[in-house]
PDB file of C-alpha atoms in Angstrom:
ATOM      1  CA  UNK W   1     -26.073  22.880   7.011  1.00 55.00           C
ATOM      2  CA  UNK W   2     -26.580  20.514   4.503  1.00 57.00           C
ATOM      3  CA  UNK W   3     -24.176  22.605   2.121  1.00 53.00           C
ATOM      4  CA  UNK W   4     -21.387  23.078   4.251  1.00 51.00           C
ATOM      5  CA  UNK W   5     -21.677  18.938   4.150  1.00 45.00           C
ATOM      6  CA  UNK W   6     -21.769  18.500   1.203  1.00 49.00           C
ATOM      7  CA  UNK W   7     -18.733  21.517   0.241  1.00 44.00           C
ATOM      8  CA  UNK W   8     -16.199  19.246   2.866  1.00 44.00           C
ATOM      9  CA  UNK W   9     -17.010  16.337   1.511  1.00 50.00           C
ATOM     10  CA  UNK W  10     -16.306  17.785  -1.955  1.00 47.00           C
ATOM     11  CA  UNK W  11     -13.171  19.642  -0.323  1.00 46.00           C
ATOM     12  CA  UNK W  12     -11.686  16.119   1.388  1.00 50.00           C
ATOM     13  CA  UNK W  13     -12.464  14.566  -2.240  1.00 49.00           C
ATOM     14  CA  UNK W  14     -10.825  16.579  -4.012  1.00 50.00           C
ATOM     15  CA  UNK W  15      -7.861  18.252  -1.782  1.00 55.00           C
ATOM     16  CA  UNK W  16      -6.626  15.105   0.069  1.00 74.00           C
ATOM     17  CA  UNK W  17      -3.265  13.755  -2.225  1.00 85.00           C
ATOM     18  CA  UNK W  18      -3.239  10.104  -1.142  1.00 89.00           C
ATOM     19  CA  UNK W  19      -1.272   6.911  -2.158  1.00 90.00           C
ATOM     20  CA  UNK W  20      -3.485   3.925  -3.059  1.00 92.00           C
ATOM     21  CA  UNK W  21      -1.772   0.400  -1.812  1.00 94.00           C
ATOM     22  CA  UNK W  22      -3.220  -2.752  -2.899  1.00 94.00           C
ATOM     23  CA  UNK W  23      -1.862  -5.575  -0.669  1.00 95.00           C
ATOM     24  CA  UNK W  24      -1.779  -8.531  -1.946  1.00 94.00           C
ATOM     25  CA  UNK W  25      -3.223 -11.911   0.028  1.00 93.00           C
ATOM     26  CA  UNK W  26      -0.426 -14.510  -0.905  1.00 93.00           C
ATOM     27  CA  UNK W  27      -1.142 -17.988  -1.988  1.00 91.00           C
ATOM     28  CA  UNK W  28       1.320 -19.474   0.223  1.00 91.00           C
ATOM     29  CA  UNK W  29      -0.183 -20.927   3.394  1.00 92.00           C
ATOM     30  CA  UNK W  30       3.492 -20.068   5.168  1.00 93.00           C
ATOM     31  CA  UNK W  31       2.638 -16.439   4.665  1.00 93.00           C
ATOM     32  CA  UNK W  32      -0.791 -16.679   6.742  1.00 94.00           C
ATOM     33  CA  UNK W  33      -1.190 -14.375   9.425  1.00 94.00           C
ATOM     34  CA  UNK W  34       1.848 -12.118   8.543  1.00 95.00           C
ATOM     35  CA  UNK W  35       1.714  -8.960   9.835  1.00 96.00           C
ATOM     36  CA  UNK W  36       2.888  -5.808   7.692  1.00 96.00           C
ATOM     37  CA  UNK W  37       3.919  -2.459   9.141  1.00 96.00           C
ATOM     38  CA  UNK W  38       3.650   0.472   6.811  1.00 96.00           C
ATOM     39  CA  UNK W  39       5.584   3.787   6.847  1.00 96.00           C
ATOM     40  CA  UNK W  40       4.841   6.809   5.172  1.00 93.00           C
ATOM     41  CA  UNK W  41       8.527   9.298   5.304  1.00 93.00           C
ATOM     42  CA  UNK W  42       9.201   7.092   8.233  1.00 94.00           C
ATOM     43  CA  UNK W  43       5.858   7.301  10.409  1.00 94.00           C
ATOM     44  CA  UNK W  44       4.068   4.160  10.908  1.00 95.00           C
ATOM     45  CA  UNK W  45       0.403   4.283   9.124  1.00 94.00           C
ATOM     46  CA  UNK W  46      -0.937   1.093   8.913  1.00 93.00           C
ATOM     47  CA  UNK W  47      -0.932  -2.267   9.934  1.00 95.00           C
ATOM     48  CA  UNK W  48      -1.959  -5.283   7.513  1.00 94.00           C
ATOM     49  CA  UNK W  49      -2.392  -9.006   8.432  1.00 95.00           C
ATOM     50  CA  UNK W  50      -2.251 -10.829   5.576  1.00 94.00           C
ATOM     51  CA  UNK W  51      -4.699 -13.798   5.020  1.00 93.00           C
ATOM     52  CA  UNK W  52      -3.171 -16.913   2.392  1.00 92.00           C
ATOM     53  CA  UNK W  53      -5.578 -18.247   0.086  1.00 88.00           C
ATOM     54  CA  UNK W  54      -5.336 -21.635  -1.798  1.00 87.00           C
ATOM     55  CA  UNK W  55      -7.136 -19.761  -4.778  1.00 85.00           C
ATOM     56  CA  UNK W  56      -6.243 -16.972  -6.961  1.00 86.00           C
ATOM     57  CA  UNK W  57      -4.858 -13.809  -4.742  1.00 83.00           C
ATOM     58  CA  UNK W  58      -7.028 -10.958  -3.188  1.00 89.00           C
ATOM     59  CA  UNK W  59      -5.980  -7.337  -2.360  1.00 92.00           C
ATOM     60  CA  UNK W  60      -6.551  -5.707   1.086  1.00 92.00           C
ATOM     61  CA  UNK W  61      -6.511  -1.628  -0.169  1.00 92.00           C
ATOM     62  CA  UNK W  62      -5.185   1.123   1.539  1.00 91.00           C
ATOM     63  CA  UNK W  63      -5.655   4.641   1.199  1.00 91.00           C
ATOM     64  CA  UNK W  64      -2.467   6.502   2.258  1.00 91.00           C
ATOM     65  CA  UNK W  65      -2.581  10.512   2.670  1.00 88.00           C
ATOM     66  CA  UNK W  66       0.309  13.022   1.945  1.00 86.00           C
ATOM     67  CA  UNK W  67       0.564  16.608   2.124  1.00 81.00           C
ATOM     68  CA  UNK W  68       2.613  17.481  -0.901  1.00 84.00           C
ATOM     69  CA  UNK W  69       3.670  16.503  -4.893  1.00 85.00           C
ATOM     70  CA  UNK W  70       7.111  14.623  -4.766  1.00 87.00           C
ATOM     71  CA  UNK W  71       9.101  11.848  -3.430  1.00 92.00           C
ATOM     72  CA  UNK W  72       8.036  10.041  -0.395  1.00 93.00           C
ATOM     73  CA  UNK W  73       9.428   7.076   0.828  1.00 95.00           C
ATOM     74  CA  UNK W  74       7.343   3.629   1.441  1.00 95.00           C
ATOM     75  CA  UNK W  75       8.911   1.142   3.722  1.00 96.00           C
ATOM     76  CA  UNK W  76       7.120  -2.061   4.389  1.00 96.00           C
ATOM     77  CA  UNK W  77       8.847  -4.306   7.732  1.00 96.00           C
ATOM     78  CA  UNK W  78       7.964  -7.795   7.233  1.00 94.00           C
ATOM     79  CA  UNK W  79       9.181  -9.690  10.544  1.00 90.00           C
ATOM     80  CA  UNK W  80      12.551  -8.351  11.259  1.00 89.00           C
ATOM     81  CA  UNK W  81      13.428  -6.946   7.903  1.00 93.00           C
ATOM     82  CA  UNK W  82      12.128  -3.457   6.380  1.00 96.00           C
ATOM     83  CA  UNK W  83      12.096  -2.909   2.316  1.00 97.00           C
ATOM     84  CA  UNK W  84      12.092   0.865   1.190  1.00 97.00           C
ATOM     85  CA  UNK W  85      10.859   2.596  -1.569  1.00 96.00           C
ATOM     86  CA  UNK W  86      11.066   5.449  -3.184  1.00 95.00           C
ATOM     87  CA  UNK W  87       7.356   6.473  -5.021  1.00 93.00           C
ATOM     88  CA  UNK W  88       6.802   9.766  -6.689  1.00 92.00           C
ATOM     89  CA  UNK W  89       3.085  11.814  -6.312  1.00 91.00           C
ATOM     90  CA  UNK W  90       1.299  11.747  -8.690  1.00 89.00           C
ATOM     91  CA  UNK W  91       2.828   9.454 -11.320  1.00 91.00           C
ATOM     92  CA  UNK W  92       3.270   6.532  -9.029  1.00 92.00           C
ATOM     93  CA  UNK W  93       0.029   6.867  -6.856  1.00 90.00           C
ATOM     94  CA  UNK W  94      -1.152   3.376  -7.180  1.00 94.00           C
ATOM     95  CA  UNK W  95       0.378   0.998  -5.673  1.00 95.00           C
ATOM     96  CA  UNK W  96       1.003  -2.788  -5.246  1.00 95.00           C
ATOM     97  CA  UNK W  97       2.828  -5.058  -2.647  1.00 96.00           C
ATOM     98  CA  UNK W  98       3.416  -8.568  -2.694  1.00 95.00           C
ATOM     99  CA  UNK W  99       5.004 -10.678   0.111  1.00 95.00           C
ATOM    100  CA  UNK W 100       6.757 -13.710  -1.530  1.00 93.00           C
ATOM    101  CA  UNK W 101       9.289 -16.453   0.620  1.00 92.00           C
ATOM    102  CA  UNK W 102      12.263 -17.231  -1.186  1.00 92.00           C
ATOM    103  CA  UNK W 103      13.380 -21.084  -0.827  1.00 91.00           C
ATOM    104  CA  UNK W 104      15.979 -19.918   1.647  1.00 92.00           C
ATOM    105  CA  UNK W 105      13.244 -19.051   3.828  1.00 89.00           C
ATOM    106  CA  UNK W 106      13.260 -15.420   4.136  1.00 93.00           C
ATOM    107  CA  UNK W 107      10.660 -12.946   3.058  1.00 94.00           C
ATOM    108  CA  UNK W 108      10.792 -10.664   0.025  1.00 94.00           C
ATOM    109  CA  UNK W 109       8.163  -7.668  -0.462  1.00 95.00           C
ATOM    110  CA  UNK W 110       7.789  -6.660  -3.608  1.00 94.00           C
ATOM    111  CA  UNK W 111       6.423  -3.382  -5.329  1.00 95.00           C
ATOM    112  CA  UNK W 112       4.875  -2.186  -8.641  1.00 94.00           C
ATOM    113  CA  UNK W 113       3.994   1.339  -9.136  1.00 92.00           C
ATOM    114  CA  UNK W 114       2.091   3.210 -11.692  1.00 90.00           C
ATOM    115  CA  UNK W 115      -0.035   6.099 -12.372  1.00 88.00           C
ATOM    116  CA  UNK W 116      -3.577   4.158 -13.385  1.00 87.00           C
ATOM    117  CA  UNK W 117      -5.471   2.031 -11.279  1.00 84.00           C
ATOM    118  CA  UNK W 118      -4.779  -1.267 -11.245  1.00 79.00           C
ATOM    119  CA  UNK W 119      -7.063  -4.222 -13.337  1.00 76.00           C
ATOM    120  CA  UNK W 120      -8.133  -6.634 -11.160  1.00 58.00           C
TER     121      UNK W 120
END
């Protein structure tokens, strides 16, 4: 038993393709308690509240599965507005986002892609 355990974890490790999204925790206090939805190819597969911070920012991670090598497309709604994005498996599997208000008012997400993990 303990080797078919140990085989699926090694299986799941190894076989799942996934995205990994580092949210960022803004350091504007307008930004507290926003909520994020995140699509994956247009199916919602996350939710994120983000927490503000007077000190340097923090990163909520997220661990975001696909099923093949390729072009997927990230959207991110912030409020009433949704920002896509195009990201490419494997050479852009990590991920950042960072919510940022403009002095208009409105809210920008931005996005930073690579293929390394990111320094903190």
């Amino acid at each position: 038993m303990k080797k078919i355990l140990v085989l699926l974890i090694v299986l799941c490790t190894f076989g799942c393709k996934k995205y990994v999204v580092a949210f960022e925790q803004p350091t504007n206090m307008k930004l507290d308690k926003l909520k994020l939805e995140v699509f994956l190819d247009k199916e919602k597969v996350q939710e994120i509240n983000l927490n503000a911070t007077n000190e340097m920012p923090t990163y909520q991670t997220a661990e975001l599965s696909i099923s093949d090598d390729g072009k997927h497309l990230l959207q991110v709604k912030a409020q009433d507005t949704t920002f896509s994005y195009e990201v490419k498996y494997p050479e852009e599997k990590y991920i950042r986002v960072t919510a940022h208000l403009k002095s208009n008012g409105k809210i920008h997400i931005g996005i930073t892609k690579q293929n390394y993990k990111f320094r903190s």
